[in-house]
Amino acid sequence: MSFSKNLKSKSASIWEAGYNHPFVQELGKGTLDKEKFKFYLLQDYLYLLEYAKVFAIATVKSETEEQMTGFTQSQYFILANEMNVHRKYMADFGITPQEVSSVKPSLFNRTYTANMLAQGLTGGLPQVLASVFPCAWTYSDYAKRLKADYAGQLEGNFYKTWIETYSSDEFAGSFQWFFAELDALVANMTEKQREKIEEVFASSVEFEYLFWDMSYKQQMSF
């Protein structure tokens, strides 16, 4: 198995804890409290704005046309496609642009995005990819599993659009290039250097878990 594809198994415990978190499971069942989802929606909207900036930093650090294309296309997908799902749900909730602009990111949100931005500003492309990878990969994996596990409950599920979006081939296709690119970037690294990349990846998987937990508890800080 390639370095990139093996990263999931190395973070298996926290990865599975994320899938089994009540927030994720109740999304699949359609039973998640809408106020909890609203909290998540607003926090994730702010998160995605910072997440997109990391891809902009990576574009500047790119050394090839292919890398620049990959990072800019991913950034466009975040801003034009992924955030559109949030905008539609916010419209369903009657959330106004003024409300969105007044929301403050939680401590958990700020810490997660600050970590990614720091990796982007101080690290190389391997660190950048490792820090952003878990967000896309866990969402795709979790949504596909929810769609399969709760197939009989999907119709009428308020969160069907979320599940359909993140389980789609289009979403999976938006980050498939990460695998080969990360493998190429670490090809000439020492084992110790690769372990550092694994640590960056694992940290973001942990942050993903904390984001679900924060949203479920509607928690702004510790």
Tab-separated table of N, CA and C in Angstrom, residues 21-153:
chain	number	residue	atom	x	y	z
A	21	HIS	N	-19.178	8.888	16.188
A	21	HIS	CA	-19.618	9.989	17.046
A	21	HIS	C	-21.122	10.209	16.857
A	22	PRO	N	-21.846	10.540	17.936
A	22	PRO	CA	-23.295	10.759	17.824
A	22	PRO	C	-23.684	11.774	16.762
A	23	PHE	N	-22.885	12.819	16.582
A	23	PHE	CA	-23.221	13.818	15.570
A	23	PHE	C	-23.304	13.170	14.193
A	24	VAL	N	-22.294	12.385	13.845
A	24	VAL	CA	-22.241	11.748	12.531
A	24	VAL	C	-23.335	10.690	12.394
A	25	GLN	N	-23.500	9.866	13.413
A	25	GLN	CA	-24.502	8.814	13.354
A	25	GLN	C	-25.921	9.381	13.281
A	26	GLU	N	-26.172	10.437	14.003
A	26	GLU	CA	-27.512	11.038	13.975
A	26	GLU	C	-27.771	11.778	12.662
A	27	LEU	N	-26.713	12.222	11.996
A	27	LEU	CA	-26.870	12.744	10.634
A	27	LEU	C	-27.446	11.656	9.736
A	28	GLY	N	-26.843	10.469	9.843
A	28	GLY	CA	-27.275	9.348	9.018
A	28	GLY	C	-28.704	8.918	9.309
A	29	LYS	N	-29.074	8.955	10.576
A	29	LYS	CA	-30.423	8.547	10.983
A	29	LYS	C	-31.457	9.642	10.728
A	30	GLY	N	-30.963	10.864	10.557
A	30	GLY	CA	-31.885	11.989	10.376
A	30	GLY	C	-32.453	12.505	11.679
A	31	THR	N	-31.839	12.119	12.801
A	31	THR	CA	-32.368	12.484	14.119
A	31	THR	C	-31.572	13.599	14.793
A	32	LEU	N	-30.545	14.096	14.137
A	32	LEU	CA	-29.693	15.122	14.744
A	32	LEU	C	-30.499	16.396	15.019
A	33	ASP	N	-30.380	16.910	16.223
A	33	ASP	CA	-31.032	18.163	16.607
A	33	ASP	C	-30.623	19.261	15.620
A	34	LYS	N	-31.597	19.951	15.068
A	34	LYS	CA	-31.304	20.960	14.042
A	34	LYS	C	-30.497	22.131	14.583
A	35	GLU	N	-30.632	22.419	15.871
A	35	GLU	CA	-29.836	23.501	16.459
A	35	GLU	C	-28.358	23.116	16.499
A	36	LYS	N	-28.096	21.827	16.699
A	36	LYS	CA	-26.711	21.355	16.675
A	36	LYS	C	-26.159	21.445	15.264
A	37	PHE	N	-26.985	21.084	14.292
A	37	PHE	CA	-26.546	21.166	12.897
A	37	PHE	C	-26.338	22.624	12.494
A	38	LYS	N	-27.199	23.502	12.959
A	38	LYS	CA	-27.058	24.931	12.651
A	38	LYS	C	-25.742	25.461	13.207
A	39	PHE	N	-25.416	25.054	14.432
A	39	PHE	CA	-24.144	25.462	15.038
A	39	PHE	C	-22.986	24.978	14.173
A	40	TYR	N	-23.052	23.697	13.800
A	40	TYR	CA	-22.020	23.115	12.935
A	40	TYR	C	-21.923	23.859	11.609
A	41	LEU	N	-23.070	24.129	11.014
A	41	LEU	CA	-23.147	24.760	9.711
A	41	LEU	C	-22.405	26.101	9.696
A	42	LEU	N	-22.667	26.912	10.695
A	42	LEU	CA	-22.044	28.228	10.767
A	42	LEU	C	-20.553	28.125	11.065
A	43	GLN	N	-20.196	27.236	11.970
A	43	GLN	CA	-18.777	27.063	12.284
A	43	GLN	C	-18.013	26.480	11.095
A	44	ASP	N	-18.636	25.551	10.396
A	44	ASP	CA	-17.959	24.929	9.263
A	44	ASP	C	-17.838	25.901	8.092
A	45	TYR	N	-18.784	26.796	7.965
A	45	TYR	CA	-18.712	27.828	6.926
A	45	TYR	C	-17.477	28.696	7.150
A	46	LEU	N	-17.254	29.087	8.409
A	46	LEU	CA	-16.065	29.873	8.743
A	46	LEU	C	-14.797	29.047	8.546
A	47	TYR	N	-14.891	27.774	8.919
A	47	TYR	CA	-13.750	26.870	8.748
A	47	TYR	C	-13.343	26.772	7.278
A	48	LEU	N	-14.323	26.606	6.397
A	48	LEU	CA	-14.033	26.417	4.976
A	48	LEU	C	-13.360	27.636	4.354
A	49	LEU	N	-13.675	28.813	4.850
A	49	LEU	CA	-13.013	30.021	4.347
A	49	LEU	C	-11.515	29.977	4.658
A	50	GLU	N	-11.176	29.518	5.868
A	50	GLU	CA	-9.762	29.405	6.248
A	50	GLU	C	-9.103	28.226	5.529
A	51	TYR	N	-9.846	27.153	5.397
A	51	TYR	CA	-9.371	25.949	4.690
A	51	TYR	C	-8.981	26.299	3.257
A	52	ALA	N	-9.812	27.108	2.610
A	52	ALA	CA	-9.530	27.510	1.230
A	52	ALA	C	-8.247	28.327	1.137
A	53	LYS	N	-7.941	29.091	2.187
A	53	LYS	CA	-6.716	29.892	2.192
A	53	LYS	C	-5.470	29.010	2.182
A	54	VAL	N	-5.574	27.852	2.832
A	54	VAL	CA	-4.420	26.937	2.872
A	54	VAL	C	-4.075	26.469	1.457
A	55	PHE	N	-5.105	26.258	0.646
A	55	PHE	CA	-4.881	25.846	-0.738
A	55	PHE	C	-4.250	26.988	-1.545
A	56	ALA	N	-4.603	28.215	-1.194
A	56	ALA	CA	-3.987	29.364	-1.864
A	56	ALA	C	-2.500	29.431	-1.527
A	57	ILE	N	-2.158	29.182	-0.255
A	57	ILE	CA	-0.758	29.161	0.158
A	57	ILE	C	-0.013	28.055	-0.578
A	58	ALA	N	-0.655	26.895	-0.688
A	58	ALA	CA	-0.026	25.764	-1.385
A	58	ALA	C	0.205	26.080	-2.855
A	59	THR	N	-0.701	26.824	-3.465
A	59	THR	CA	-0.528	27.214	-4.868
A	59	THR	C	0.721	28.061	-5.033
A	60	VAL	N	0.941	28.985	-4.118
A	60	VAL	CA	2.137	29.837	-4.165
A	60	VAL	C	3.402	28.995	-4.013
A	61	LYS	N	3.328	27.954	-3.199
A	61	LYS	CA	4.502	27.108	-2.952
A	61	LYS	C	4.692	26.026	-4.021
A	62	SER	N	3.739	25.906	-4.916
A	62	SER	CA	3.817	24.867	-5.959
A	62	SER	C	5.031	25.078	-6.860
A	63	GLU	N	5.576	23.966	-7.308
A	63	GLU	CA	6.764	24.020	-8.166
A	63	GLU	C	6.472	23.589	-9.598
A	64	THR	N	5.278	23.057	-9.818
A	64	THR	CA	4.922	22.620	-11.169
A	64	THR	C	3.544	23.150	-11.543
A	65	GLU	N	3.290	23.167	-12.829
A	65	GLU	CA	1.977	23.602	-13.318
A	65	GLU	C	0.885	22.662	-12.827
A	66	GLU	N	1.200	21.369	-12.764
A	66	GLU	CA	0.216	20.379	-12.331
A	66	GLU	C	-0.183	20.614	-10.870
A	67	GLN	N	0.803	20.939	-10.021
A	67	GLN	CA	0.502	21.218	-8.625
A	67	GLN	C	-0.367	22.460	-8.492
A	68	MET	N	-0.011	23.504	-9.217
A	68	MET	CA	-0.792	24.739	-9.176
A	68	MET	C	-2.228	24.484	-9.616
A	69	THR	N	-2.377	23.691	-10.659
A	69	THR	CA	-3.713	23.377	-11.161
A	69	THR	C	-4.522	22.611	-10.122
A	70	GLY	N	-3.885	21.619	-9.498
A	70	GLY	CA	-4.568	20.808	-8.487
A	70	GLY	C	-5.051	21.635	-7.311
A	71	PHE	N	-4.182	22.484	-6.791
A	71	PHE	CA	-4.544	23.280	-5.624
A	71	PHE	C	-5.590	24.344	-5.953
A	72	THR	N	-5.468	24.978	-7.115
A	72	THR	CA	-6.455	26.011	-7.473
A	72	THR	C	-7.818	25.390	-7.770
A	73	GLN	N	-7.830	24.218	-8.413
A	73	GLN	CA	-9.103	23.549	-8.679
A	73	GLN	C	-9.765	23.106	-7.374
A	74	SER	N	-8.959	22.634	-6.420
A	74	SER	CA	-9.514	22.227	-5.126
A	74	SER	C	-10.087	23.428	-4.389
A	75	GLN	N	-9.372	24.553	-4.449
A	75	GLN	CA	-9.868	25.756	-3.797
A	75	GLN	C	-11.192	26.209	-4.422
A	76	TYR	N	-11.266	26.145	-5.740
A	76	TYR	CA	-12.507	26.531	-6.418
A	76	TYR	C	-13.647	25.608	-6.010
A	77	PHE	N	-13.386	24.310	-5.910
A	77	PHE	CA	-14.431	23.347	-5.524
A	77	PHE	C	-14.963	23.674	-4.129
A	78	ILE	N	-14.065	24.030	-3.219
A	78	ILE	CA	-14.479	24.377	-1.852
A	78	ILE	C	-15.409	25.581	-1.874
A	79	LEU	N	-14.986	26.636	-2.568
A	79	LEU	CA	-15.721	27.899	-2.554
A	79	LEU	C	-17.011	27.845	-3.374
A	80	ALA	N	-16.977	27.146	-4.487
A	80	ALA	CA	-18.133	27.160	-5.396
A	80	ALA	C	-19.097	26.001	-5.182
A	81	ASN	N	-18.600	24.856	-4.751
A	81	ASN	CA	-19.459	23.680	-4.609
A	81	ASN	C	-19.779	23.358	-3.149
A	82	GLU	N	-18.719	23.105	-2.386
A	82	GLU	CA	-18.927	22.653	-1.001
A	82	GLU	C	-19.644	23.716	-0.172
A	83	MET	N	-19.215	24.966	-0.295
A	83	MET	CA	-19.839	26.016	0.505
A	83	MET	C	-21.262	26.307	0.047
A	84	ASN	N	-21.581	25.910	-1.187
A	84	ASN	CA	-22.940	26.115	-1.676
A	84	ASN	C	-23.947	25.252	-0.914
A	85	VAL	N	-23.513	24.061	-0.493
A	85	VAL	CA	-24.374	23.198	0.324
A	85	VAL	C	-24.698	23.916	1.636
A	86	HIS	N	-23.680	24.550	2.215
A	86	HIS	CA	-23.884	25.299	3.449
A	86	HIS	C	-24.849	26.460	3.221
A	87	ARG	N	-24.678	27.149	2.111
A	87	ARG	CA	-25.550	28.296	1.822
A	87	ARG	C	-27.014	27.852	1.690
A	88	LYS	N	-27.233	26.705	1.045
A	88	LYS	CA	-28.600	26.208	0.870
A	88	LYS	C	-29.225	25.838	2.211
A	89	TYR	N	-28.454	25.151	3.066
A	89	TYR	CA	-28.975	24.804	4.379
A	89	TYR	C	-29.215	26.054	5.216
A	90	MET	N	-28.336	27.038	5.104
A	90	MET	CA	-28.525	28.281	5.854
A	90	MET	C	-29.802	28.988	5.409
A	91	ALA	N	-30.090	28.902	4.118
A	91	ALA	CA	-31.348	29.488	3.605
A	91	ALA	C	-32.543	28.764	4.202
A	92	ASP	N	-32.443	27.427	4.322
A	92	ASP	CA	-33.522	26.643	4.928
A	92	ASP	C	-33.770	27.057	6.380
A	93	PHE	N	-32.686	27.418	7.068
A	93	PHE	CA	-32.797	27.841	8.456
A	93	PHE	C	-33.197	29.314	8.582
A	94	GLY	N	-33.221	30.009	7.460
A	94	GLY	CA	-33.544	31.430	7.506
A	94	GLY	C	-32.398	32.282	8.029
A	95	ILE	N	-31.183	31.751	7.914
A	95	ILE	CA	-30.006	32.484	8.390
A	95	ILE	C	-29.642	33.560	7.367
A	96	THR	N	-29.532	34.774	7.823
A	96	THR	CA	-29.217	35.895	6.936
A	96	THR	C	-27.707	36.088	6.811
A	97	PRO	N	-27.248	36.754	5.735
A	97	PRO	CA	-25.817	37.065	5.595
A	97	PRO	C	-25.286	37.854	6.794
A	98	GLN	N	-26.140	38.689	7.390
A	98	GLN	CA	-25.738	39.476	8.553
A	98	GLN	C	-25.438	38.566	9.749
A	99	GLU	N	-26.266	37.521	9.899
A	99	GLU	CA	-26.033	36.561	10.978
A	99	GLU	C	-24.715	35.821	10.767
A	100	VAL	N	-24.466	35.430	9.534
A	100	VAL	CA	-23.229	34.710	9.225
A	100	VAL	C	-22.021	35.572	9.559
A	101	SER	N	-22.071	36.835	9.172
A	101	SER	CA	-20.928	37.730	9.394
A	101	SER	C	-20.703	38.034	10.869
A	102	SER	N	-21.741	37.827	11.692
A	102	SER	CA	-21.606	38.131	13.120
A	102	SER	C	-21.138	36.931	13.943
A	103	VAL	N	-21.121	35.747	13.331
A	103	VAL	CA	-20.711	34.538	14.056
A	103	VAL	C	-19.202	34.536	14.277
A	104	LYS	N	-18.789	34.176	15.484
A	104	LYS	CA	-17.377	34.074	15.821
A	104	LYS	C	-16.948	32.608	15.789
A	105	PRO	N	-15.761	32.321	15.271
A	105	PRO	CA	-15.294	30.930	15.290
A	105	PRO	C	-15.000	30.468	16.711
A	106	SER	N	-15.337	29.237	17.002
A	106	SER	CA	-15.064	28.687	18.329
A	106	SER	C	-13.567	28.498	18.522
A	107	LEU	N	-13.174	28.256	19.762
A	107	LEU	CA	-11.764	27.988	20.064
A	107	LEU	C	-11.276	26.770	19.290
A	108	PHE	N	-12.110	25.729	19.215
A	108	PHE	CA	-11.755	24.505	18.501
A	108	PHE	C	-11.530	24.813	17.015
A	109	ASN	N	-12.439	25.612	16.459
A	109	ASN	CA	-12.360	26.001	15.058
A	109	ASN	C	-11.080	26.784	14.797
A	110	ARG	N	-10.811	27.788	15.646
A	110	ARG	CA	-9.617	28.620	15.471
A	110	ARG	C	-8.344	27.803	15.591
A	111	THR	N	-8.338	26.865	16.526
A	111	THR	CA	-7.139	26.052	16.736
A	111	THR	C	-6.864	25.158	15.538
A	112	TYR	N	-7.922	24.551	15.016
A	112	TYR	CA	-7.780	23.670	13.849
A	112	TYR	C	-7.270	24.451	12.640
A	113	THR	N	-7.923	25.560	12.340
A	113	THR	CA	-7.522	26.322	11.151
A	113	THR	C	-6.155	26.969	11.339
A	114	ALA	N	-5.842	27.396	12.565
A	114	ALA	CA	-4.524	27.976	12.827
A	114	ALA	C	-3.430	26.940	12.584
A	115	ASN	N	-3.716	25.680	12.960
A	115	ASN	CA	-2.744	24.612	12.739
A	115	ASN	C	-2.506	24.389	11.242
A	116	MET	N	-3.575	24.367	10.466
A	116	MET	CA	-3.426	24.170	9.019
A	116	MET	C	-2.694	25.336	8.366
A	117	LEU	N	-3.046	26.546	8.774
A	117	LEU	CA	-2.395	27.722	8.202
A	117	LEU	C	-0.913	27.755	8.578
A	118	ALA	N	-0.599	27.341	9.799
A	118	ALA	CA	0.797	27.286	10.230
A	118	ALA	C	1.576	26.268	9.402
A	119	GLN	N	0.958	25.112	9.138
A	119	GLN	CA	1.609	24.110	8.285
A	119	GLN	C	1.837	24.683	6.889
A	120	GLY	N	0.845	25.451	6.411
A	120	GLY	CA	0.970	26.046	5.094
A	120	GLY	C	2.060	27.080	5.014
A	121	LEU	N	2.181	27.894	6.052
A	121	LEU	CA	3.137	28.998	6.044
A	121	LEU	C	4.564	28.557	6.369
A	122	THR	N	4.693	27.558	7.226
A	122	THR	CA	6.040	27.166	7.673
A	122	THR	C	6.534	25.854	7.067
A	123	GLY	N	5.617	25.023	6.576
A	123	GLY	CA	6.009	23.724	6.038
A	123	GLY	C	6.071	23.708	4.527
A	124	GLY	N	6.450	22.566	4.015
A	124	GLY	CA	6.468	22.378	2.570
A	124	GLY	C	5.161	21.782	2.103
A	125	LEU	N	5.079	21.464	0.834
A	125	LEU	CA	3.851	20.903	0.279
A	125	LEU	C	3.430	19.577	0.938
A	126	PRO	N	4.355	18.713	1.335
A	126	PRO	CA	3.915	17.476	2.009
A	126	PRO	C	3.143	17.770	3.298
A	127	GLN	N	3.633	18.755	4.077
A	127	GLN	CA	2.945	19.123	5.311
A	127	GLN	C	1.568	19.726	5.026
A	128	VAL	N	1.506	20.551	3.973
A	128	VAL	CA	0.226	21.176	3.617
A	128	VAL	C	-0.795	20.110	3.243
A	129	LEU	N	-0.407	19.199	2.367
A	129	LEU	CA	-1.327	18.149	1.942
A	129	LEU	C	-1.760	17.270	3.107
A	130	ALA	N	-0.801	16.921	3.965
A	130	ALA	CA	-1.126	16.060	5.109
A	130	ALA	C	-2.100	16.742	6.060
A	131	SER	N	-2.017	18.063	6.175
A	131	SER	CA	-2.899	18.777	7.108
A	131	SER	C	-4.312	18.937	6.571
A	132	VAL	N	-4.474	19.086	5.260
A	132	VAL	CA	-5.820	19.279	4.694
A	132	VAL	C	-6.491	17.968	4.284
A	133	PHE	N	-5.703	16.928	4.097
A	133	PHE	CA	-6.192	15.648	3.592
A	133	PHE	C	-7.324	15.047	4.430
A	134	PRO	N	-7.189	14.998	5.776
A	134	PRO	CA	-8.231	14.329	6.571
A	134	PRO	C	-9.619	14.927	6.438
A	135	CYS	N	-9.718	16.224	6.226
A	135	CYS	CA	-11.040	16.845	6.095
A	135	CYS	C	-11.816	16.223	4.938
A	136	ALA	N	-11.224	16.245	3.757
A	136	ALA	CA	-11.900	15.704	2.576
A	136	ALA	C	-12.086	14.188	2.674
A	137	TRP	N	-11.059	13.497	3.114
A	137	TRP	CA	-11.089	12.036	3.115
A	137	TRP	C	-12.083	11.491	4.136
A	138	THR	N	-12.115	12.054	5.346
A	138	THR	CA	-13.071	11.565	6.341
A	138	THR	C	-14.502	11.859	5.909
A	139	TYR	N	-14.741	13.034	5.357
A	139	TYR	CA	-16.101	13.377	4.922
A	139	TYR	C	-16.591	12.412	3.843
A	140	SER	N	-15.733	12.115	2.888
A	140	SER	CA	-16.106	11.200	1.819
A	140	SER	C	-16.374	9.805	2.381
A	141	ASP	N	-15.479	9.341	3.215
A	141	ASP	CA	-15.613	8.011	3.806
A	141	ASP	C	-16.857	7.914	4.685
A	142	TYR	N	-17.048	8.885	5.560
A	142	TYR	CA	-18.189	8.851	6.477
A	142	TYR	C	-19.512	8.928	5.722
A	143	ALA	N	-19.596	9.828	4.754
A	143	ALA	CA	-20.857	9.996	4.012
A	143	ALA	C	-21.212	8.741	3.225
A	144	LYS	N	-20.215	8.097	2.615
A	144	LYS	CA	-20.473	6.868	1.867
A	144	LYS	C	-20.971	5.768	2.798
A	145	ARG	N	-20.389	5.691	3.978
A	145	ARG	CA	-20.800	4.669	4.933
A	145	ARG	C	-22.188	4.963	5.508
A	146	LEU	N	-22.466	6.235	5.753
A	146	LEU	CA	-23.804	6.606	6.230
A	146	LEU	C	-24.853	6.263	5.183
A	147	LYS	N	-24.540	6.541	3.936
A	147	LYS	CA	-25.476	6.259	2.848
A	147	LYS	C	-25.770	4.766	2.761
A	148	ALA	N	-24.755	3.950	2.987
A	148	ALA	CA	-24.943	2.499	2.947
A	148	ALA	C	-25.632	1.983	4.212
A	149	ASP	N	-25.191	2.483	5.371
A	149	ASP	CA	-25.728	1.987	6.645
A	149	ASP	C	-27.172	2.403	6.884
A	150	TYR	N	-27.557	3.576	6.350
A	150	TYR	CA	-28.904	4.085	6.591
A	150	TYR	C	-29.669	4.294	5.290
A	151	ALA	N	-29.415	3.406	4.340
A	151	ALA	CA	-30.045	3.523	3.019
A	151	ALA	C	-31.567	3.577	3.106
A	152	GLY	N	-32.129	2.818	4.007
A	152	GLY	CA	-33.583	2.765	4.128
A	152	GLY	C	-34.198	3.976	4.801
A	153	GLN	N	-33.346	4.832	5.389
A	153	GLN	CA	-33.850	5.998	6.112
A	153	GLN	C	-33.494	7.315	5.408
